[in-house]
Coordinates of C-alpha atoms in Angstrom, one line a residue:
Chain Z
M1 CA 0.0 0.0 0.0
S2 CA 1.4 3.4 -0.9
E3 CA 2.2 6.2 1.5
V4 CA -0.6 8.4 0.1
E5 CA -3.2 5.6 0.5
L6 CA -2.1 4.9 4.1
T7 CA -2.4 8.6 5.0
R8 CA -5.8 8.7 3.5
E9 CA -7.0 5.7 5.4
R10 CA -5.7 7.2 8.6
V11 CA -7.6 10.5 7.9
E12 CA -10.8 8.5 7.0
D13 CA -10.5 6.5 10.3
A14 CA -10.1 9.7 12.3
L15 CA -13.1 11.4 10.7
F16 CA -15.2 8.3 11.2
R17 CA -14.3 8.0 14.8
A18 CA -14.8 11.8 15.4
G19 CA -18.2 11.5 13.7
Y20 CA -19.7 8.9 15.9
W21 CA -18.2 10.2 19.1
L22 CA -19.7 13.6 18.3
L23 CA -23.1 12.0 17.7
F24 CA -22.7 10.0 20.9
A25 CA -22.0 13.3 22.8
V26 CA -25.1 14.9 21.3
I27 CA -27.3 12.0 22.2
M28 CA -26.2 12.1 25.8
L29 CA -26.3 15.9 26.1
P30 CA -30.0 16.3 27.0
I31 CA -29.7 13.6 29.6
V32 CA -26.7 15.4 31.1
V33 CA -28.7 18.6 31.1
V34 CA -31.5 17.0 33.0
F35 CA -29.2 15.7 35.8
V36 CA -27.2 18.9 36.1
T37 CA -30.1 21.3 36.1
S38 CA -31.9 19.3 38.7
F39 CA -29.3 20.5 41.2
Q40 CA -29.4 24.2 40.1
R41 CA -30.4 26.9 42.5
G42 CA -32.2 29.5 40.3
E43 CA -35.9 29.7 39.5
Y44 CA -35.5 29.4 35.7
L45 CA -33.9 26.5 34.0
T46 CA -30.3 27.4 32.9
F47 CA -27.5 25.3 31.6
P48 CA -24.8 25.3 32.9
P49 CA -26.3 26.5 36.2
Q50 CA -24.6 29.3 38.2
E51 CA -25.2 27.9 41.7
F52 CA -26.2 24.5 43.0
S53 CA -28.6 23.4 45.7
L54 CA -31.0 20.6 46.6
R55 CA -34.0 22.9 46.9
W56 CA -35.9 21.4 44.0
Y57 CA -35.5 17.9 45.4
A58 CA -36.9 19.2 48.7
Q59 CA -39.8 20.8 46.9
F60 CA -40.5 17.6 44.9
F61 CA -40.8 15.5 48.1
A62 CA -43.0 18.1 49.7
S63 CA -45.4 18.3 46.9
A64 CA -48.6 16.2 47.3
E65 CA -49.4 16.8 43.6
W66 CA -46.1 15.3 42.4
L67 CA -46.2 12.4 44.8
S68 CA -49.7 11.4 43.8
A69 CA -48.6 11.5 40.1
V70 CA -45.7 9.2 41.1
R71 CA -48.3 6.8 42.7
D72 CA -50.5 7.0 39.6
S73 CA -47.6 6.3 37.3
I74 CA -46.5 3.3 39.3
V75 CA -50.0 1.8 39.5
I76 CA -50.5 2.2 35.7
G77 CA -47.0 1.0 34.9
V78 CA -47.4 -2.2 36.9
G79 CA -50.8 -2.8 35.5
A80 CA -49.7 -2.3 31.9
S81 CA -46.6 -4.4 32.5
V82 CA -48.5 -7.3 34.0
L83 CA -51.3 -7.2 31.4
S84 CA -49.0 -6.8 28.3
T85 CA -46.6 -9.5 29.6
A86 CA -49.4 -12.0 30.1
L87 CA -51.0 -11.2 26.7
G88 CA -47.7 -11.0 24.9
V89 CA -46.2 -14.2 26.3
T90 CA -49.3 -16.4 25.9
G91 CA -50.0 -14.9 22.4
S92 CA -46.4 -15.4 21.3
L93 CA -46.4 -19.0 22.6
A94 CA -49.6 -19.7 20.7
V95 CA -48.5 -18.1 17.4
Q96 CA -45.2 -20.1 17.7
R97 CA -47.0 -23.4 18.0
S98 CA -49.9 -22.9 15.7
D99 CA -50.4 -22.2 12.0
S100 CA -54.1 -21.2 12.1
T101 CA -55.3 -18.1 10.2
L102 CA -55.6 -16.2 13.5
A103 CA -52.0 -17.0 14.3
R104 CA -51.0 -15.5 10.9
V105 CA -53.2 -12.4 11.1
L106 CA -52.5 -11.4 14.7
P107 CA -48.8 -10.3 14.5
P108 CA -49.3 -7.5 12.0
V109 CA -52.4 -6.3 13.8
I110 CA -50.7 -6.0 17.2
L111 CA -47.8 -4.2 15.5
L112 CA -50.1 -1.5 14.1
P113 CA -50.5 0.6 17.3
L114 CA -46.7 1.2 17.3
L115 CA -46.9 2.6 13.8
L116 CA -49.8 5.0 14.3
P117 CA -49.1 8.5 15.8
P118 CA -49.8 8.3 19.5
V119 CA -52.1 11.3 19.1
V120 CA -54.4 9.2 16.9
I121 CA -54.5 6.3 19.4
G122 CA -55.2 8.7 22.2
L123 CA -58.1 10.3 20.3
T124 CA -59.5 6.9 19.2
L125 CA -59.5 5.5 22.8
L126 CA -60.9 8.8 24.2
I127 CA -63.9 8.6 21.8
Y128 CA -64.3 4.9 22.5
F129 CA -64.3 5.1 26.3
N130 CA -66.6 8.1 26.2
R131 CA -69.0 6.2 23.9
V132 CA -69.1 3.0 26.0
G133 CA -69.2 5.1 29.2
F134 CA -66.1 3.7 30.8
G135 CA -64.5 6.2 33.1
N136 CA -61.9 4.5 35.3
T137 CA -58.8 6.5 34.3
Y138 CA -56.4 4.0 35.7
L139 CA -57.8 1.2 33.5
T140 CA -58.1 3.4 30.4
I141 CA -54.5 4.4 30.5
V142 CA -53.4 0.8 31.3
V143 CA -55.3 -0.3 28.2
A144 CA -53.6 2.4 26.0
H145 CA -50.1 1.5 27.3
T146 CA -50.8 -2.2 26.9
L147 CA -51.6 -1.6 23.2
W148 CA -48.0 -0.2 22.9
A149 CA -46.2 -2.6 25.2
T150 CA -47.7 -5.8 24.0
P151 CA -46.1 -5.8 20.5
L152 CA -42.7 -5.3 22.2
V153 CA -43.3 -8.2 24.6
F154 CA -44.7 -10.3 21.7
F155 CA -41.7 -9.8 19.4
V156 CA -39.1 -10.2 22.2
M157 CA -40.8 -13.5 23.2
Q158 CA -41.0 -14.6 19.5
S159 CA -37.3 -14.7 19.3
V160 CA -36.9 -16.2 22.7
F161 CA -39.2 -19.0 21.9
A162 CA -37.6 -19.5 18.5
R163 CA -34.4 -20.4 20.3
F164 CA -36.1 -22.8 22.7
D165 CA -35.8 -26.5 22.0
W166 CA -39.4 -27.7 21.7
D167 CA -38.3 -31.3 21.9
L168 CA -37.8 -30.7 25.6
R169 CA -41.5 -29.8 25.9
D170 CA -42.6 -32.8 23.9
A171 CA -40.4 -35.0 26.1
G172 CA -42.2 -33.6 29.2
M173 CA -45.6 -34.3 27.6
D174 CA -44.5 -37.9 26.6
L175 CA -43.6 -38.5 30.3
G176 CA -47.2 -37.8 31.1
A177 CA -47.1 -34.3 32.6
R178 CA -50.0 -31.9 32.1
P179 CA -49.4 -29.0 29.6
S180 CA -49.5 -26.5 32.5
R181 CA -46.9 -28.4 34.5
V182 CA -44.7 -28.7 31.4
F183 CA -44.9 -25.0 30.8
Y184 CA -44.1 -24.2 34.4
H185 CA -41.3 -26.7 34.9
V186 CA -39.7 -27.1 31.4
V187 CA -40.5 -24.0 29.3
L188 CA -40.6 -21.2 31.8
P189 CA -37.1 -21.8 33.3
N190 CA -35.6 -21.6 29.8
V191 CA -37.3 -18.4 28.8
R192 CA -37.5 -16.7 32.2
S193 CA -35.0 -13.9 31.4
G194 CA -36.9 -13.1 28.3
V195 CA -40.1 -12.7 30.3
V196 CA -38.4 -10.5 32.9
I197 CA -36.9 -8.3 30.2
S198 CA -40.3 -8.0 28.5
A199 CA -41.9 -7.0 31.8
V200 CA -39.2 -4.4 32.5
V201 CA -39.4 -2.9 29.1
A202 CA -43.3 -2.8 29.2
F203 CA -43.1 -1.0 32.6
I204 CA -40.6 1.5 31.3
V205 CA -42.6 2.2 28.2
S206 CA -45.7 2.8 30.3
L207 CA -43.8 5.0 32.7
Q208 CA -42.5 7.3 30.0
E209 CA -45.4 7.5 27.7
F210 CA -47.3 10.8 27.8
I211 CA -49.4 11.6 24.8
M212 CA -52.0 8.9 25.2
A213 CA -51.9 9.5 29.0
L214 CA -52.5 13.2 28.2
F215 CA -55.6 12.4 26.2
L216 CA -57.0 10.0 28.8
K217 CA -56.0 11.8 32.0
S218 CA -58.6 13.0 34.5
Y219 CA -58.6 15.6 37.2
E220 CA -57.8 12.9 39.8
V221 CA -55.4 10.7 37.9
Q222 CA -52.5 11.9 35.9
T223 CA -49.1 10.3 35.3
V224 CA -45.7 12.0 36.0
P225 CA -44.9 12.8 32.4
V226 CA -48.3 14.4 31.9
L227 CA -47.9 16.6 35.0
A228 CA -44.3 17.5 33.9
W229 CA -45.7 18.5 30.5
T230 CA -48.5 20.7 32.0
S231 CA -46.2 22.4 34.4
L232 CA -43.7 23.1 31.6
Q233 CA -46.5 24.9 29.8
S234 CA -46.5 27.6 32.5
S235 CA -42.8 27.9 33.2
L236 CA -39.5 26.2 32.6
T237 CA -39.0 25.1 36.1
P238 CA -36.0 23.0 37.4
L239 CA -38.5 20.9 39.3
V240 CA -39.2 19.1 36.0
S241 CA -35.5 18.2 35.9
V242 CA -35.7 16.5 39.3
V243 CA -38.7 14.5 38.1
S244 CA -36.9 13.7 34.8
A245 CA -33.8 12.7 36.6
F246 CA -35.8 10.1 38.4
L247 CA -37.4 8.9 35.1
V248 CA -34.0 8.6 33.5
A249 CA -32.6 6.8 36.5
V250 CA -35.4 4.2 36.3
S251 CA -34.6 3.7 32.6
V252 CA -30.9 3.3 33.2
L253 CA -31.7 0.8 35.9
G254 CA -34.0 -1.1 33.6
V255 CA -31.4 -1.2 30.8
L256 CA -28.7 -2.4 33.3
V257 CA -31.0 -5.2 34.6
S258 CA -31.8 -6.3 31.1
A259 CA -28.2 -6.1 30.0
A260 CA -27.2 -8.2 33.0
L261 CA -29.8 -10.8 32.1
M262 CA -28.9 -10.9 28.5
N263 CA -26.2 -9.2 26.6
I264 CA -26.9 -5.7 25.4
E265 CA -26.3 -6.6 21.8
W266 CA -29.1 -9.1 21.9
L267 CA -31.4 -6.6 23.5
A268 CA -30.6 -4.0 20.9
E269 CA -31.6 -6.4 18.2
Q270 CA -34.9 -7.2 19.9
L271 CA -36.2 -3.8 20.6
Chain N
M1 CA -76.2 -31.8 12.7
A2 CA -75.1 -29.7 15.7
E3 CA -73.4 -32.8 17.2
L4 CA -71.6 -33.3 13.9
S5 CA -70.3 -29.7 13.7
F6 CA -69.2 -29.9 17.4
A7 CA -67.3 -33.0 16.6
W8 CA -65.7 -31.3 13.6
L9 CA -64.8 -28.3 15.7
G10 CA -63.3 -30.5 18.4
E11 CA -61.2 -32.3 15.8
R12 CA -59.9 -29.1 14.4
I13 CA -59.0 -27.7 17.8
K14 CA -57.2 -30.9 18.7
R15 CA -55.3 -30.9 15.5
Q16 CA -54.2 -27.3 16.1
D17 CA -52.4 -28.1 19.3
A18 CA -55.4 -27.7 21.6
G19 CA -53.8 -25.3 24.0
S20 CA -52.8 -22.7 21.4
V21 CA -56.5 -21.7 20.8
F22 CA -56.9 -20.9 24.5
L23 CA -53.5 -19.1 24.6
I24 CA -54.2 -16.9 21.6
A25 CA -57.8 -16.0 22.7
P26 CA -56.9 -13.4 25.3
L27 CA -54.6 -11.4 23.0
A28 CA -57.0 -11.6 20.1
A29 CA -59.9 -10.5 22.3
F30 CA -57.9 -7.6 23.7
E31 CA -56.9 -6.4 20.2
L32 CA -60.5 -6.7 19.0
V33 CA -62.1 -4.9 22.0
F34 CA -59.5 -2.2 22.5
F35 CA -58.1 -1.6 19.0
V36 CA -60.3 -2.9 16.2
V37 CA -63.7 -1.8 17.6
P38 CA -62.4 1.6 18.8
F39 CA -61.1 2.2 15.4
L40 CA -64.5 1.4 13.8
I41 CA -66.1 3.8 16.3
L42 CA -63.7 6.4 15.2
V43 CA -64.8 6.0 11.6
R44 CA -68.4 6.1 12.7
M45 CA -67.7 9.3 14.8
S46 CA -66.2 11.0 11.7
L47 CA -69.6 10.6 10.0
N48 CA -71.5 12.4 12.7
A49 CA -72.6 16.0 12.3
N50 CA -70.9 18.5 14.6
A51 CA -73.0 20.6 16.9
D52 CA -72.4 23.1 19.7
P53 CA -69.0 22.7 21.3
G54 CA -68.9 19.5 23.3
F55 CA -71.8 17.9 21.5
Y56 CA -72.3 16.1 18.2
Q57 CA -75.4 15.1 16.3
P58 CA -75.7 11.4 15.4
A59 CA -75.9 11.4 11.5
W60 CA -74.5 9.9 8.4
T61 CA -72.8 12.8 6.7
L62 CA -69.4 13.7 5.1
E63 CA -69.7 17.2 6.5
A64 CA -66.7 16.9 8.8
Y65 CA -64.5 15.6 5.9
R66 CA -65.7 18.5 3.8
A67 CA -64.9 21.0 6.5
V68 CA -61.4 19.6 6.9
L69 CA -60.7 19.5 3.2
A70 CA -62.1 23.0 2.6
S71 CA -60.1 24.6 5.4
G72 CA -57.1 26.6 4.3
L73 CA -55.7 26.6 7.8
Y74 CA -55.8 22.8 8.0
R75 CA -54.2 22.6 4.6
D76 CA -51.3 24.6 5.9
L77 CA -51.0 22.4 8.9
V78 CA -50.9 19.3 6.8
V79 CA -48.3 20.7 4.4
F80 CA -46.2 21.7 7.4
S81 CA -46.6 18.3 9.0
F82 CA -45.4 16.5 5.9
E83 CA -42.5 18.9 5.4
L84 CA -41.4 18.3 8.9
G85 CA -41.9 14.5 8.3
V86 CA -39.6 14.5 5.3
V87 CA -36.9 16.8 6.7
A88 CA -36.7 14.9 10.0
T89 CA -36.8 11.5 8.3
V90 CA -34.0 12.3 5.8
I91 CA -31.7 13.7 8.6
A92 CA -32.5 11.0 11.1
V93 CA -32.1 8.0 8.7
S94 CA -28.8 9.3 7.2
L95 CA -27.3 9.9 10.7
A96 CA -28.8 6.5 11.9
L97 CA -27.2 4.6 9.0
F98 CA -23.8 6.1 10.0
Y99 CA -24.3 5.4 13.7
A100 CA -25.6 1.9 13.2
Y101 CA -22.6 1.1 11.0
A102 CA -20.3 2.5 13.6
A103 CA -22.0 0.3 16.3
Y104 CA -21.8 -2.7 13.9
R105 CA -18.1 -2.2 13.4
A106 CA -17.2 -1.5 17.0
T107 CA -16.3 -4.2 19.5
G108 CA -16.1 -4.6 23.2
L109 CA -16.8 -1.7 25.5
R110 CA -17.1 0.7 22.6
K111 CA -19.9 -1.3 21.1
S112 CA -21.7 -1.5 24.4
L113 CA -21.5 2.3 24.9
L114 CA -22.8 3.0 21.5
L115 CA -25.7 0.6 21.9
F116 CA -26.4 1.9 25.4
S117 CA -26.6 5.5 24.0
I118 CA -29.4 4.2 21.7
I119 CA -31.4 2.2 24.2
L120 CA -31.4 4.8 26.9
P121 CA -33.1 7.7 25.0
L122 CA -35.5 5.1 23.6
L123 CA -36.7 4.4 27.1
T124 CA -36.8 8.1 28.2
T125 CA -40.0 10.1 28.1
L126 CA -40.6 12.5 25.2
V127 CA -41.0 15.3 27.7
V128 CA -37.4 15.0 28.9
K129 CA -36.2 14.6 25.3
T130 CA -37.7 17.8 24.2
Y131 CA -37.5 20.3 27.0
A132 CA -33.9 19.6 27.8
W133 CA -33.0 21.1 24.4
R134 CA -34.4 24.5 25.4
P135 CA -31.5 25.8 27.5
L136 CA -29.2 24.5 24.8
L137 CA -30.9 26.1 21.8
S138 CA -32.3 29.3 23.1
P139 CA -30.8 32.7 22.1
N140 CA -28.7 32.8 25.2
G141 CA -28.1 29.1 25.3
V142 CA -25.0 26.9 25.0
L143 CA -25.0 26.4 21.3
N144 CA -25.2 30.2 20.6
D145 CA -22.5 30.9 23.2
L146 CA -20.3 28.4 21.4
L147 CA -21.0 29.6 17.9
V148 CA -20.6 33.2 18.7
G149 CA -17.5 32.5 20.8
V150 CA -15.8 30.6 17.9
G151 CA -16.8 33.4 15.6
L152 CA -19.1 31.4 13.3
L153 CA -22.0 33.6 14.3
G154 CA -22.0 37.4 14.6
S155 CA -24.9 37.6 16.9
P156 CA -27.1 34.9 18.7
V157 CA -29.8 33.2 16.6
Q158 CA -33.0 32.0 18.0
F159 CA -32.8 28.2 17.2
A160 CA -35.6 27.5 19.7
P161 CA -38.5 28.3 19.7
G162 CA -38.3 27.9 15.9
M163 CA -37.9 25.5 13.0
V164 CA -34.3 24.5 13.8
G165 CA -35.3 23.5 17.3
T166 CA -38.3 21.6 16.1
V167 CA -36.3 19.6 13.6
I168 CA -33.5 18.9 16.1
G169 CA -36.0 17.7 18.7
Q170 CA -37.9 15.5 16.3
V171 CA -34.7 14.0 14.8
Y172 CA -33.6 13.3 18.4
I173 CA -36.9 11.5 19.1
V174 CA -36.9 9.1 16.1
F175 CA -33.1 8.6 15.8
P176 CA -32.8 5.7 18.2
Y177 CA -35.6 3.8 16.5
A178 CA -34.0 4.4 13.1
V179 CA -30.6 3.2 14.4
L180 CA -32.1 0.0 15.8
S181 CA -34.0 -0.8 12.7
I182 CA -30.8 -0.5 10.6
Y183 CA -28.6 -2.1 13.2
S184 CA -30.8 -5.3 13.5
V185 CA -30.3 -5.8 9.7
L186 CA -26.6 -4.9 9.7
S187 CA -25.9 -7.3 12.5
T188 CA -26.7 -10.2 10.3
M189 CA -24.4 -9.0 7.6
D190 CA -21.2 -11.0 6.8
W191 CA -18.2 -8.7 7.0
D192 CA -16.3 -10.9 4.5
T193 CA -18.5 -9.5 1.7
V194 CA -17.1 -6.0 2.4
E195 CA -13.6 -7.3 2.7
A196 CA -13.9 -9.0 -0.6
A197 CA -15.0 -5.8 -2.3
R198 CA -12.1 -4.0 -0.8
D199 CA -9.6 -6.7 -1.9
L200 CA -11.0 -6.3 -5.4
G201 CA -9.9 -2.6 -5.2
A202 CA -13.0 -0.8 -4.0
S203 CA -12.2 2.3 -1.8
R204 CA -13.8 2.3 1.6
P205 CA -16.5 4.9 0.9
R206 CA -17.3 3.0 -2.3
S207 CA -17.5 -0.4 -0.6
F208 CA -19.8 1.2 2.0
L209 CA -22.1 2.6 -0.7
E210 CA -22.1 -0.4 -2.9
V211 CA -22.0 -3.3 -0.4
V212 CA -23.1 -2.1 3.0
V213 CA -26.0 0.2 2.0
P214 CA -27.8 -2.4 -0.3
E215 CA -27.3 -5.0 2.4
A216 CA -29.0 -2.7 5.0
L217 CA -31.8 -1.6 2.7
P218 CA -34.6 -3.5 4.4
G219 CA -33.5 -1.9 7.7
I220 CA -33.3 1.5 6.0
A221 CA -36.9 1.0 4.7
V222 CA -38.3 0.2 8.1
A223 CA -36.3 3.1 9.7
T224 CA -37.7 5.5 7.0
V225 CA -41.3 4.4 7.5
V226 CA -41.2 4.5 11.3
S227 CA -39.4 7.9 11.4
F228 CA -41.8 9.3 8.8
A229 CA -44.9 8.1 10.5
W230 CA -43.9 9.5 13.9
S231 CA -42.5 12.8 12.5
V232 CA -45.6 13.6 10.5
G233 CA -47.5 12.9 13.7
A234 CA -45.1 15.0 15.7
Y235 CA -46.5 16.6 18.8
A236 CA -44.0 17.0 21.6
A237 CA -41.1 18.5 19.6
P238 CA -43.1 21.2 17.8
S239 CA -45.0 22.3 20.9
Q240 CA -41.9 22.4 23.1
L241 CA -39.3 23.7 20.6
G242 CA -41.4 25.4 17.9
S243 CA -42.9 28.8 17.7
G244 CA -46.5 29.3 16.5
A245 CA -45.3 28.8 12.9
Q246 CA -44.5 25.2 13.7
T247 CA -48.0 23.9 14.3
T248 CA -48.5 20.3 13.2
F249 CA -51.7 18.4 12.6
A250 CA -51.2 16.4 15.9
M251 CA -51.2 19.7 17.9
E252 CA -54.4 20.7 16.1
I253 CA -56.1 17.3 16.9
E254 CA -55.1 17.8 20.5
S255 CA -56.8 21.2 20.6
L256 CA -59.9 19.9 18.7
M257 CA -60.3 17.0 21.1
L258 CA -59.3 18.4 24.4
T259 CA -60.1 22.2 24.1
Q260 CA -62.9 22.5 21.5
F261 CA -64.4 19.0 22.1
D262 CA -65.2 18.8 18.4
Y263 CA -65.1 15.0 18.0
P264 CA -66.4 14.5 14.4
T265 CA -63.9 17.0 13.0
G266 CA -61.0 15.5 15.0
A267 CA -61.9 12.0 13.9
A268 CA -62.3 13.0 10.2
F269 CA -59.0 14.9 10.3
S270 CA -57.1 11.9 11.8
L271 CA -58.5 9.5 9.3
L272 CA -57.6 11.7 6.4
M273 CA -54.1 12.1 7.7
L274 CA -53.7 8.3 8.3
A275 CA -54.8 7.7 4.7
A276 CA -52.3 10.2 3.4
M277 CA -49.5 8.8 5.5
L278 CA -50.3 5.2 4.4
V279 CA -50.1 6.2 0.8
V280 CA -46.8 7.9 1.3
S281 CA -45.3 5.1 3.4
L282 CA -46.3 2.4 0.9
G283 CA -44.7 4.6 -1.8
V284 CA -41.5 4.9 0.1
M285 CA -41.4 1.2 0.9
R286 CA -41.9 0.3 -2.8
L287 CA -39.2 2.7 -3.8
L288 CA -36.7 1.4 -1.3
T289 CA -37.3 -2.4 -1.5
G290 CA -38.8 -2.9 -4.9
S291 CA -41.8 -4.5 -3.1
I292 CA -43.8 -4.1 0.1
G293 CA -42.3 -7.3 1.4
G294 CA -39.7 -6.2 3.9
V295 CA -42.1 -4.8 6.5
E296 CA -41.9 -7.7 8.9
G297 CA -39.3 -8.0 11.5
V298 CA -39.5 -4.4 12.8

């Protein structure tokens, strides 16, 4: 290889590396802003802050409104996580083992809510729940979030089940165990980490979602992102950074748990 | 007769791995009750006549559609939404192709870091992703300080609220999804093909364009459709980072539904937008993959 070519390769390499590290920095920037500004002292969000304090944290823990939003978010997140994991795991298992028409039609249908603008799903469900006269805000938001989280659970479980050796299950059946026992003792231990990851992802998706939650909120029940959104409409307060820092921390924790259970590369391919 | 059909049904169920019918039923029922039926009700609602604010008149009329199509204001909103969709998609998908390739080529800790930077924003609320840009892009923000300090700008520019802020915010929202769509396809690619092209004398940019890009095309198609669908329907980025000139159809729907309580118009407007988005997405898919085959495996 000539000297000129070698130099050119080196320049290309340097540009390539500089390019993706720059993008990396830009991607992380808003998250850094959130954490840093949550410790600022001033009334109005500024980055970088002039002075630091914990006053916004104190204010957060003293606010009944925020704490009740936290409770609402957790209730809805757990509900959506349990429901979408149950539906997604059973549905995925069925589709894996069956070639009926329903099993072929279902996957594209459950994927659709992910491709529609959330505003449209929010409005569709708002009209629907009004029409049928169903007014429990917790349940309506759980349903909305389950529509989003179920396809994620479903497709993660599809690839988990695809790697499972079904002969093991057949062996269990041949030995005379009931299907439910085979599922519990043979299938579940092999796919457990996939189920846990699905449940964690579903919880996080529900915790962070805000457009559908905005459409379906009521005076009594509103999630953390919705309250953050409405308080941002009046002023750019650092209190939102405190709340956001918690939301980001939960995500980081979720990613780390998932990464510990399975390698992060696999997770990236599933999502 | 009834006995016979029951026996037939029983046989069918047995043949189809008995359990799977009961396993699939809950999910199928859920999608039917909370997705398919609500959607039909949305269509029905769009055919009602609109009355005083907060009420609608049961009817079978295309009045709401006519009102939407005739409105110059709505036309402007739709045009802007599609413009934003195209601009954000082109930027997001180009950057995502580069980033996904970098993640594909990286190894060890570097690979983990790059993938982590994609998954983390994916799992962060839209609220955080948009408002955190405000202190960075405002006239007295970090970016302006930097550009003025370096001498690239004479005086501060208002990036946000404005079009630049809206585009940056929207690209930031869809970028991780675009990267993952492309990455999941690239990760199955055999690096030897690229090596072979290089051994045959192709330069690195050329081997990227002629070997890597065609290989990643199904992923690029999915990334394009997803980014486009979400950017046309953008809500959070334009309302947090835009000025009044950056009003999208999603923001108008929100106001129709939650402030004006005009359900028939909101429903008709949404359905018209969905139809337009579907046509454009199918067109893009066909353009990029030659068929509409590659949609599966998102």
